[in-house]
């Protein structure tokens, strides 16, 4: 995990609110996919930044990726998860089967 600690430290040197929502989601996904449990500070900062960019966050690709990454990282952000779930329920008919499976698994 030293690589991910270094990436997380470098990522935190740029305020998360300055990142695009896609960059935040991609980085969260990368940490989750690698089974890295660090850096928690980046995960927390990303979750906060995503909350402040609601309108830009909720695309068909990002919704299941956010759910999967946060569940894999075992990060429970109730407000973010509830918002993600609310949008997912409205847009459920638009998702692929893979995306629906990731959403179901993440709960």
Tab-separated table of N, CA, C and O in Angstrom:
chain	number	residue	atom	x	y	z
A	1	UNK	N	0.794	-1.210	0.000
A	1	UNK	CA	0.000	0.000	0.000
A	1	UNK	C	0.839	1.279	0.000
A	1	UNK	O	0.255	2.342	-0.026
A	2	UNK	N	2.178	1.211	0.004
A	2	UNK	CA	2.947	2.454	-0.034
A	2	UNK	C	2.639	3.302	-1.270
A	2	UNK	O	2.596	4.528	-1.185
A	3	UNK	N	2.409	2.643	-2.410
A	3	UNK	CA	2.084	3.393	-3.623
A	3	UNK	C	0.793	4.180	-3.426
A	3	UNK	O	0.716	5.365	-3.748
A	4	UNK	N	-0.230	3.532	-2.874
A	4	UNK	CA	-1.500	4.216	-2.692
A	4	UNK	C	-1.425	5.279	-1.613
A	4	UNK	O	-2.121	6.294	-1.685
A	5	UNK	N	-0.579	5.096	-0.622
A	5	UNK	CA	-0.377	6.153	0.365
A	5	UNK	C	0.261	7.360	-0.306
A	5	UNK	O	-0.128	8.500	-0.047
A	6	UNK	N	1.220	7.125	-1.188
A	6	UNK	CA	1.873	8.228	-1.902
A	6	UNK	C	0.893	8.916	-2.849
A	6	UNK	O	0.847	10.151	-2.922
A	7	UNK	N	0.092	8.125	-3.556
A	7	UNK	CA	-0.905	8.697	-4.460
A	7	UNK	C	-1.920	9.509	-3.660
A	7	UNK	O	-2.283	10.628	-4.035
A	8	UNK	N	-2.364	8.963	-2.549
A	8	UNK	CA	-3.327	9.671	-1.712
A	8	UNK	C	-2.770	10.968	-1.163
A	8	UNK	O	-3.453	11.994	-1.159
A	9	UNK	N	-1.517	10.947	-0.721
A	9	UNK	CA	-0.891	12.163	-0.208
A	9	UNK	C	-0.764	13.209	-1.307
A	9	UNK	O	-1.047	14.395	-1.098
A	10	UNK	N	-0.360	12.773	-2.493
A	10	UNK	CA	-0.249	13.708	-3.609
A	10	UNK	C	-1.623	14.246	-3.998
A	10	UNK	O	-1.781	15.440	-4.282
A	11	UNK	N	-2.615	13.365	-3.983
A	11	UNK	CA	-3.976	13.781	-4.332
A	11	UNK	C	-4.505	14.810	-3.343
A	11	UNK	O	-5.180	15.766	-3.727
A	12	UNK	N	-4.187	14.633	-2.074
A	12	UNK	CA	-4.658	15.575	-1.060
A	12	UNK	C	-3.942	16.919	-1.138
A	12	UNK	O	-4.415	17.896	-0.573
A	13	UNK	N	-2.811	16.973	-1.846
A	13	UNK	CA	-2.119	18.255	-1.986
A	13	UNK	C	-2.916	19.205	-2.884
A	13	UNK	O	-2.715	20.409	-2.859
A	14	UNK	N	-3.827	18.635	-3.676
A	14	UNK	CA	-4.767	19.432	-4.467
A	14	UNK	C	-6.120	19.250	-3.794
A	14	UNK	O	-6.563	18.124	-3.602
A	15	UNK	N	-6.753	20.320	-3.416
A	15	UNK	CA	-8.032	20.223	-2.713
A	15	UNK	C	-9.026	19.423	-3.552
A	15	UNK	O	-9.169	19.657	-4.752
A	16	UNK	N	-9.701	18.468	-2.914
A	16	UNK	CA	-10.626	17.591	-3.638
A	16	UNK	C	-11.741	18.364	-4.323
A	16	UNK	O	-12.240	17.937	-5.358
A	17	UNK	N	-12.130	19.509	-3.778
A	17	UNK	CA	-13.200	20.267	-4.429
A	17	UNK	C	-12.748	20.862	-5.764
A	17	UNK	O	-13.564	21.316	-6.548
A	18	UNK	N	-11.441	20.847	-6.031
A	18	UNK	CA	-10.927	21.322	-7.310
A	18	UNK	C	-10.887	20.216	-8.365
A	18	UNK	O	-10.660	20.480	-9.537
A	19	UNK	N	-11.095	18.983	-7.964
A	19	UNK	CA	-11.105	17.858	-8.888
A	19	UNK	C	-12.446	17.812	-9.615
A	19	UNK	O	-13.453	18.271	-9.113
A	20	UNK	N	-12.450	17.175	-10.777
A	20	UNK	CA	-13.725	16.927	-11.434
A	20	UNK	C	-14.382	15.739	-10.720
A	20	UNK	O	-13.676	14.881	-10.164
A	21	UNK	N	-15.703	15.674	-10.739
A	21	UNK	CA	-16.350	14.510	-10.129
A	21	UNK	C	-15.860	13.194	-10.721
A	21	UNK	O	-15.658	12.220	-10.012
A	22	UNK	N	-15.615	13.162	-12.041
A	22	UNK	CA	-15.135	11.923	-12.664
A	22	UNK	C	-13.767	11.524	-12.122
A	22	UNK	O	-13.519	10.344	-11.873
A	23	UNK	N	-12.881	12.477	-11.920
A	23	UNK	CA	-11.558	12.162	-11.372
A	23	UNK	C	-11.671	11.604	-9.954
A	23	UNK	O	-10.965	10.655	-9.593
A	24	UNK	N	-12.554	12.175	-9.146
A	24	UNK	CA	-12.757	11.666	-7.783
A	24	UNK	C	-13.291	10.239	-7.809
A	24	UNK	O	-12.786	9.362	-7.097
A	25	UNK	N	-14.306	10.018	-8.639
A	25	UNK	CA	-14.898	8.681	-8.713
A	25	UNK	C	-13.871	7.671	-9.223
A	25	UNK	O	-13.751	6.570	-8.689
A	26	UNK	N	-13.111	8.039	-10.244
A	26	UNK	CA	-12.084	7.132	-10.776
A	26	UNK	C	-11.046	6.786	-9.719
A	26	UNK	O	-10.611	5.630	-9.619
A	27	UNK	N	-10.619	7.768	-8.943
A	27	UNK	CA	-9.600	7.519	-7.927
A	27	UNK	C	-10.156	6.675	-6.791
A	27	UNK	O	-9.492	5.743	-6.318
A	28	UNK	N	-11.386	6.946	-6.364
A	28	UNK	CA	-12.020	6.095	-5.351
A	28	UNK	C	-12.122	4.663	-5.856
A	28	UNK	O	-11.845	3.706	-5.134
A	29	UNK	N	-12.528	4.511	-7.120
A	29	UNK	CA	-12.664	3.184	-7.707
A	29	UNK	C	-11.305	2.475	-7.717
A	29	UNK	O	-11.216	1.287	-7.415
A	30	UNK	N	-10.246	3.207	-8.065
A	30	UNK	CA	-8.907	2.602	-8.117
A	30	UNK	C	-8.471	2.115	-6.741
A	30	UNK	O	-7.922	1.018	-6.614
A	31	UNK	N	-8.705	2.935	-5.712
A	31	UNK	CA	-8.361	2.498	-4.355
A	31	UNK	C	-9.145	1.239	-3.990
A	31	UNK	O	-8.597	0.288	-3.442
A	32	UNK	N	-10.432	1.232	-4.307
A	32	UNK	CA	-11.266	0.083	-3.968
A	32	UNK	C	-10.849	-1.161	-4.749
A	32	UNK	O	-10.749	-2.246	-4.181
A	33	UNK	N	-10.590	-1.008	-6.039
A	33	UNK	CA	-10.219	-2.145	-6.879
A	33	UNK	C	-8.897	-2.763	-6.447
A	33	UNK	O	-8.672	-3.954	-6.630
A	34	UNK	N	-8.029	-1.959	-5.868
A	34	UNK	CA	-6.721	-2.464	-5.454
A	34	UNK	C	-6.747	-3.064	-4.053
A	34	UNK	O	-5.732	-3.552	-3.576
A	35	UNK	N	-7.898	-3.001	-3.401
A	35	UNK	CA	-8.044	-3.441	-2.014
A	35	UNK	C	-7.252	-2.577	-1.049
A	35	UNK	O	-6.982	-2.984	0.071
A	36	UNK	N	-6.856	-1.398	-1.488
A	36	UNK	CA	-6.140	-0.475	-0.601
A	36	UNK	C	-7.118	0.060	0.434
A	36	UNK	O	-8.238	0.407	0.106
A	37	UNK	N	-6.721	0.113	1.650
A	37	UNK	CA	-7.565	0.659	2.705
A	37	UNK	C	-7.096	2.051	3.108
A	37	UNK	O	-7.627	2.663	3.998
A	38	UNK	N	-6.088	2.506	2.469
A	38	UNK	CA	-5.539	3.827	2.754
A	38	UNK	C	-5.512	4.617	1.466
A	38	UNK	O	-5.506	4.043	0.397
A	39	UNK	N	-5.453	5.869	1.477
A	39	UNK	CA	-5.535	6.719	2.655
A	39	UNK	C	-6.980	7.085	2.957
A	39	UNK	O	-7.728	7.495	2.074
A	40	UNK	N	-7.391	6.891	4.171
A	40	UNK	CA	-8.759	7.210	4.581
A	40	UNK	C	-9.054	8.696	4.380
A	40	UNK	O	-10.162	9.067	4.058
A	41	UNK	N	-8.043	9.546	4.590
A	41	UNK	CA	-8.260	10.986	4.436
A	41	UNK	C	-8.724	11.317	3.024
A	41	UNK	O	-9.595	12.161	2.837
A	42	UNK	N	-8.155	10.644	2.018
A	42	UNK	CA	-8.581	10.910	0.645
A	42	UNK	C	-10.021	10.459	0.426
A	42	UNK	O	-10.812	11.154	-0.208
A	43	UNK	N	-10.369	9.307	0.959
A	43	UNK	CA	-11.730	8.801	0.801
A	43	UNK	C	-12.716	9.774	1.443
A	43	UNK	O	-13.737	10.128	0.861
A	44	UNK	N	-12.410	10.240	2.647
A	44	UNK	CA	-13.291	11.182	3.334
A	44	UNK	C	-13.404	12.495	2.572
A	44	UNK	O	-14.495	13.026	2.382
A	45	UNK	N	-12.270	13.021	2.120
A	45	UNK	CA	-12.284	14.280	1.371
A	45	UNK	C	-13.044	14.137	0.061
A	45	UNK	O	-13.769	15.039	-0.355
A	46	UNK	N	-12.877	12.997	-0.605
A	46	UNK	CA	-13.589	12.752	-1.862
A	46	UNK	C	-15.092	12.712	-1.633
A	46	UNK	O	-15.860	13.281	-2.406
A	47	UNK	N	-15.511	12.019	-0.584
A	47	UNK	CA	-16.935	11.927	-0.284
A	47	UNK	C	-17.519	13.318	-0.039
A	47	UNK	O	-18.592	13.651	-0.537
A	48	UNK	N	-16.804	14.143	0.686
A	48	UNK	CA	-17.272	15.509	0.940
A	48	UNK	C	-17.341	16.317	-0.347
A	48	UNK	O	-18.294	17.059	-0.582
A	49	UNK	N	-16.330	16.186	-1.185
A	49	UNK	CA	-16.307	16.926	-2.445
A	49	UNK	C	-17.434	16.469	-3.367
A	49	UNK	O	-18.062	17.284	-4.046
A	50	UNK	N	-17.713	15.165	-3.393
A	50	UNK	CA	-18.801	14.663	-4.226
A	50	UNK	C	-20.140	15.209	-3.750
A	50	UNK	O	-21.009	15.532	-4.550
A	51	UNK	N	-20.292	15.338	-2.435
A	51	UNK	CA	-21.537	15.893	-1.900
A	51	UNK	C	-21.731	17.336	-2.340
A	51	UNK	O	-22.854	17.782	-2.525
A	52	UNK	N	-20.644	18.069	-2.511
A	52	UNK	CA	-20.775	19.472	-2.880
A	52	UNK	C	-20.971	19.667	-4.381
A	52	UNK	O	-21.190	20.778	-4.841
A	53	UNK	N	-20.909	18.589	-5.139
A	53	UNK	CA	-21.053	18.687	-6.602
A	53	UNK	C	-22.183	17.779	-7.085
A	53	UNK	O	-22.079	17.123	-8.106
A	54	UNK	N	-23.291	17.727	-6.342
A	54	UNK	CA	-24.383	16.794	-6.632
A	54	UNK	C	-24.761	16.741	-8.108
A	54	UNK	O	-24.863	15.683	-8.691
A	55	UNK	N	-25.010	17.889	-8.712
A	55	UNK	CA	-25.534	17.906	-10.075
A	55	UNK	C	-24.585	17.282	-11.090
A	55	UNK	O	-25.017	16.700	-12.073
A	56	UNK	N	-23.294	17.417	-10.860
A	56	UNK	CA	-22.321	16.872	-11.802
A	56	UNK	C	-22.015	15.407	-11.557
A	56	UNK	O	-21.477	14.729	-12.419
A	57	UNK	N	-22.342	14.914	-10.388
A	57	UNK	CA	-21.935	13.563	-9.980
A	57	UNK	C	-22.815	12.481	-10.578
A	57	UNK	O	-22.340	11.427	-10.976
A	58	UNK	N	-24.102	12.723	-10.669
A	58	UNK	CA	-25.048	11.645	-10.920
A	58	UNK	C	-25.212	11.284	-12.390
A	58	UNK	O	-26.227	11.548	-12.997
A	59	UNK	N	-24.214	10.662	-12.966
A	59	UNK	CA	-24.339	10.118	-14.315
A	59	UNK	C	-24.538	8.608	-14.195
A	59	UNK	O	-24.261	8.016	-13.149
A	60	UNK	N	-24.994	7.991	-15.268
A	60	UNK	CA	-25.260	6.552	-15.225
A	60	UNK	C	-24.026	5.737	-14.878
A	60	UNK	O	-24.122	4.690	-14.260
A	61	UNK	N	-22.867	6.202	-15.278
A	61	UNK	CA	-21.643	5.453	-14.977
A	61	UNK	C	-21.173	5.704	-13.548
A	61	UNK	O	-20.688	4.792	-12.882
A	62	UNK	N	-21.314	6.919	-13.072
A	62	UNK	CA	-20.784	7.258	-11.745
A	62	UNK	C	-21.609	6.681	-10.603
A	62	UNK	O	-21.064	6.326	-9.565
A	63	UNK	N	-22.916	6.602	-10.765
A	63	UNK	CA	-23.782	6.149	-9.666
A	63	UNK	C	-23.374	4.757	-9.174
A	63	UNK	O	-23.097	4.589	-7.986
A	64	UNK	N	-23.290	3.735	-10.039
A	64	UNK	CA	-22.872	2.425	-9.530
A	64	UNK	C	-21.401	2.397	-9.110
A	64	UNK	O	-21.036	1.677	-8.179
A	65	UNK	N	-20.553	3.182	-9.761
A	65	UNK	CA	-19.138	3.199	-9.383
A	65	UNK	C	-18.937	3.786	-7.986
A	65	UNK	O	-18.110	3.296	-7.211
A	66	UNK	N	-19.674	4.836	-7.665
A	66	UNK	CA	-19.598	5.413	-6.314
A	66	UNK	C	-20.068	4.386	-5.293
A	66	UNK	O	-19.401	4.158	-4.277
A	67	UNK	N	-21.207	3.766	-5.563
A	67	UNK	CA	-21.751	2.775	-4.624
A	67	UNK	C	-20.770	1.622	-4.420
A	67	UNK	O	-20.488	1.219	-3.282
A	68	UNK	N	-20.247	1.094	-5.514
A	68	UNK	CA	-19.321	-0.038	-5.426
A	68	UNK	C	-18.049	0.345	-4.677
A	68	UNK	O	-17.587	-0.382	-3.800
A	69	UNK	N	-17.454	1.495	-5.026
A	69	UNK	CA	-16.191	1.906	-4.407
A	69	UNK	C	-16.363	2.138	-2.911
A	69	UNK	O	-15.554	1.661	-2.108
A	70	UNK	N	-17.404	2.852	-2.508
A	70	UNK	CA	-17.597	3.120	-1.080
A	70	UNK	C	-17.892	1.843	-0.304
A	70	UNK	O	-17.400	1.667	0.809
A	71	UNK	N	-18.673	0.931	-0.904
A	71	UNK	CA	-18.953	-0.339	-0.226
A	71	UNK	C	-17.683	-1.181	-0.109
A	71	UNK	O	-17.414	-1.765	0.947
A	72	UNK	N	-16.893	-1.229	-1.162
A	72	UNK	CA	-15.652	-2.003	-1.134
A	72	UNK	C	-14.666	-1.441	-0.115
A	72	UNK	O	-13.978	-2.190	0.578
A	73	UNK	N	-14.614	-0.122	-0.022
A	73	UNK	CA	-13.727	0.532	0.946
A	73	UNK	C	-14.309	0.535	2.358
A	73	UNK	O	-13.665	0.995	3.293
A	74	UNK	N	-15.532	0.021	2.478
A	74	UNK	CA	-16.233	-0.011	3.764
A	74	UNK	C	-16.362	1.384	4.369
A	74	UNK	O	-16.194	1.585	5.568
A	75	UNK	N	-16.654	2.340	3.488
A	75	UNK	CA	-16.841	3.728	3.923
A	75	UNK	C	-18.335	4.003	3.951
A	75	UNK	O	-19.004	3.930	2.926
A	76	UNK	N	-18.861	4.298	5.113
A	76	UNK	CA	-20.289	4.542	5.248
A	76	UNK	C	-20.534	6.039	5.389
A	76	UNK	O	-20.311	6.619	6.437
A	77	UNK	N	-20.967	6.640	4.306
A	77	UNK	CA	-21.354	8.047	4.303
A	77	UNK	C	-22.847	8.045	4.000
A	77	UNK	O	-23.254	7.950	2.845
A	78	UNK	N	-23.654	8.103	5.044
A	78	UNK	CA	-25.093	7.924	4.904
A	78	UNK	C	-25.702	8.921	3.930
A	78	UNK	O	-26.480	8.541	3.053
A	79	UNK	N	-25.338	10.191	4.027
A	79	UNK	CA	-25.921	11.203	3.145
A	79	UNK	C	-25.582	10.918	1.681
A	79	UNK	O	-26.446	10.977	0.806
A	80	UNK	N	-24.333	10.607	1.403
A	80	UNK	CA	-23.917	10.317	0.031
A	80	UNK	C	-24.585	9.042	-0.484
A	80	UNK	O	-25.080	9.002	-1.614
A	81	UNK	N	-24.635	8.003	0.336
A	81	UNK	CA	-25.252	6.745	-0.087
A	81	UNK	C	-26.754	6.914	-0.325
A	81	UNK	O	-27.298	6.353	-1.280
A	82	UNK	N	-27.426	7.683	0.533
A	82	UNK	CA	-28.857	7.900	0.344
A	82	UNK	C	-29.137	8.701	-0.929
A	82	UNK	O	-30.071	8.405	-1.664
A	83	UNK	N	-28.334	9.720	-1.179
A	83	UNK	CA	-28.503	10.508	-2.400
A	83	UNK	C	-28.241	9.644	-3.629
A	83	UNK	O	-28.985	9.702	-4.615
A	84	UNK	N	-27.200	8.850	-3.569
A	84	UNK	CA	-26.858	7.951	-4.675
A	84	UNK	C	-28.007	6.964	-4.922
A	84	UNK	O	-28.407	6.736	-6.057
A	85	UNK	N	-28.553	6.411	-3.847
A	85	UNK	CA	-29.650	5.445	-3.963
A	85	UNK	C	-30.910	6.089	-4.529
A	85	UNK	O	-31.607	5.477	-5.346
A	86	UNK	N	-31.205	7.307	-4.094
A	86	UNK	CA	-32.411	7.995	-4.579
A	86	UNK	C	-32.348	8.207	-6.089
A	86	UNK	O	-33.324	7.957	-6.806
A	87	UNK	N	-31.202	8.647	-6.569
A	87	UNK	CA	-31.048	8.865	-8.010
A	87	UNK	C	-31.074	7.526	-8.739
A	87	UNK	O	-31.680	7.394	-9.806
A	88	UNK	N	-30.443	6.512	-8.162
A	88	UNK	CA	-30.407	5.193	-8.794
A	88	UNK	C	-31.811	4.617	-8.952
A	88	UNK	O	-32.123	4.017	-9.985
A	89	UNK	N	-32.664	4.803	-7.948
A	89	UNK	CA	-34.026	4.270	-8.042
A	89	UNK	C	-34.804	4.939	-9.171
A	89	UNK	O	-35.539	4.277	-9.897
A	90	UNK	N	-34.635	6.229	-9.332
A	90	UNK	CA	-35.333	6.954	-10.395
A	90	UNK	C	-34.827	6.520	-11.770
A	90	UNK	O	-35.602	6.365	-12.716
A	91	UNK	N	-33.534	6.302	-11.872
A	91	UNK	CA	-32.923	6.014	-13.177
A	91	UNK	C	-32.697	4.519	-13.423
A	91	UNK	O	-32.075	4.140	-14.408
A	92	UNK	N	-33.208	3.658	-12.554
A	92	UNK	CA	-32.966	2.211	-12.643
A	92	UNK	C	-33.222	1.628	-14.034
A	92	UNK	O	-32.415	0.813	-14.504
A	93	UNK	N	-34.290	2.012	-14.726
A	93	UNK	CA	-34.520	1.414	-16.057
A	93	UNK	C	-33.414	1.717	-17.077
A	93	UNK	O	-33.281	1.017	-18.075
A	94	UNK	N	-32.601	2.726	-16.806
A	94	UNK	CA	-31.551	3.111	-17.748
A	94	UNK	C	-30.241	2.345	-17.548
A	94	UNK	O	-29.369	2.386	-18.405
A	95	UNK	N	-30.099	1.656	-16.421
A	95	UNK	CA	-28.837	0.987	-16.102
A	95	UNK	C	-28.666	-0.328	-16.851
A	95	UNK	O	-29.638	-1.003	-17.177
A	96	UNK	N	-27.389	-0.684	-17.051
A	96	UNK	CA	-27.076	-2.014	-17.586
A	96	UNK	C	-27.263	-3.028	-16.459
A	96	UNK	O	-27.325	-2.670	-15.278
A	97	UNK	N	-27.325	-4.301	-16.810
A	97	UNK	CA	-27.447	-5.342	-15.788
A	97	UNK	C	-26.233	-5.332	-14.850
A	97	UNK	O	-26.367	-5.541	-13.649
A	98	UNK	N	-25.059	-5.084	-15.406
A	98	UNK	CA	-23.843	-5.030	-14.593
A	98	UNK	C	-23.933	-3.898	-13.567
A	98	UNK	O	-23.583	-4.077	-12.397
A	99	UNK	N	-24.397	-2.742	-13.995
A	99	UNK	CA	-24.539	-1.610	-13.077
A	99	UNK	C	-25.562	-1.911	-11.988
A	99	UNK	O	-25.348	-1.590	-10.820
A	100	UNK	N	-26.676	-2.539	-12.368
A	100	UNK	CA	-27.688	-2.906	-11.373
A	100	UNK	C	-27.131	-3.909	-10.369
A	100	UNK	O	-27.408	-3.814	-9.171
A	101	UNK	N	-26.315	-4.848	-10.851
A	101	UNK	CA	-25.701	-5.824	-9.949
A	101	UNK	C	-24.758	-5.133	-8.967
A	101	UNK	O	-24.743	-5.453	-7.771
A	102	UNK	N	-23.967	-4.180	-9.458
A	102	UNK	CA	-23.069	-3.445	-8.557
A	102	UNK	C	-23.844	-2.646	-7.530
A	102	UNK	O	-23.456	-2.581	-6.358
A	103	UNK	N	-24.937	-2.033	-7.934
A	103	UNK	CA	-25.759	-1.288	-6.989
A	103	UNK	C	-26.357	-2.207	-5.930
A	103	UNK	O	-26.331	-1.903	-4.740
A	104	UNK	N	-26.883	-3.340	-6.361
A	104	UNK	CA	-27.474	-4.282	-5.418
A	104	UNK	C	-26.415	-4.823	-4.456
A	104	UNK	O	-26.644	-4.918	-3.249
A	105	UNK	N	-25.260	-5.182	-4.981
A	105	UNK	CA	-24.185	-5.710	-4.144
A	105	UNK	C	-23.725	-4.689	-3.101
A	105	UNK	O	-23.414	-5.038	-1.971
A	106	UNK	N	-23.696	-3.426	-3.475
A	106	UNK	CA	-23.148	-2.396	-2.586
A	106	UNK	C	-24.030	-2.132	-1.374
A	106	UNK	O	-23.575	-1.546	-0.407
A	107	UNK	N	-25.264	-2.537	-1.409
A	107	UNK	CA	-26.158	-2.307	-0.282
A	107	UNK	C	-25.990	-3.422	0.679
A	107	UNK	O	-26.247	-3.536	1.723
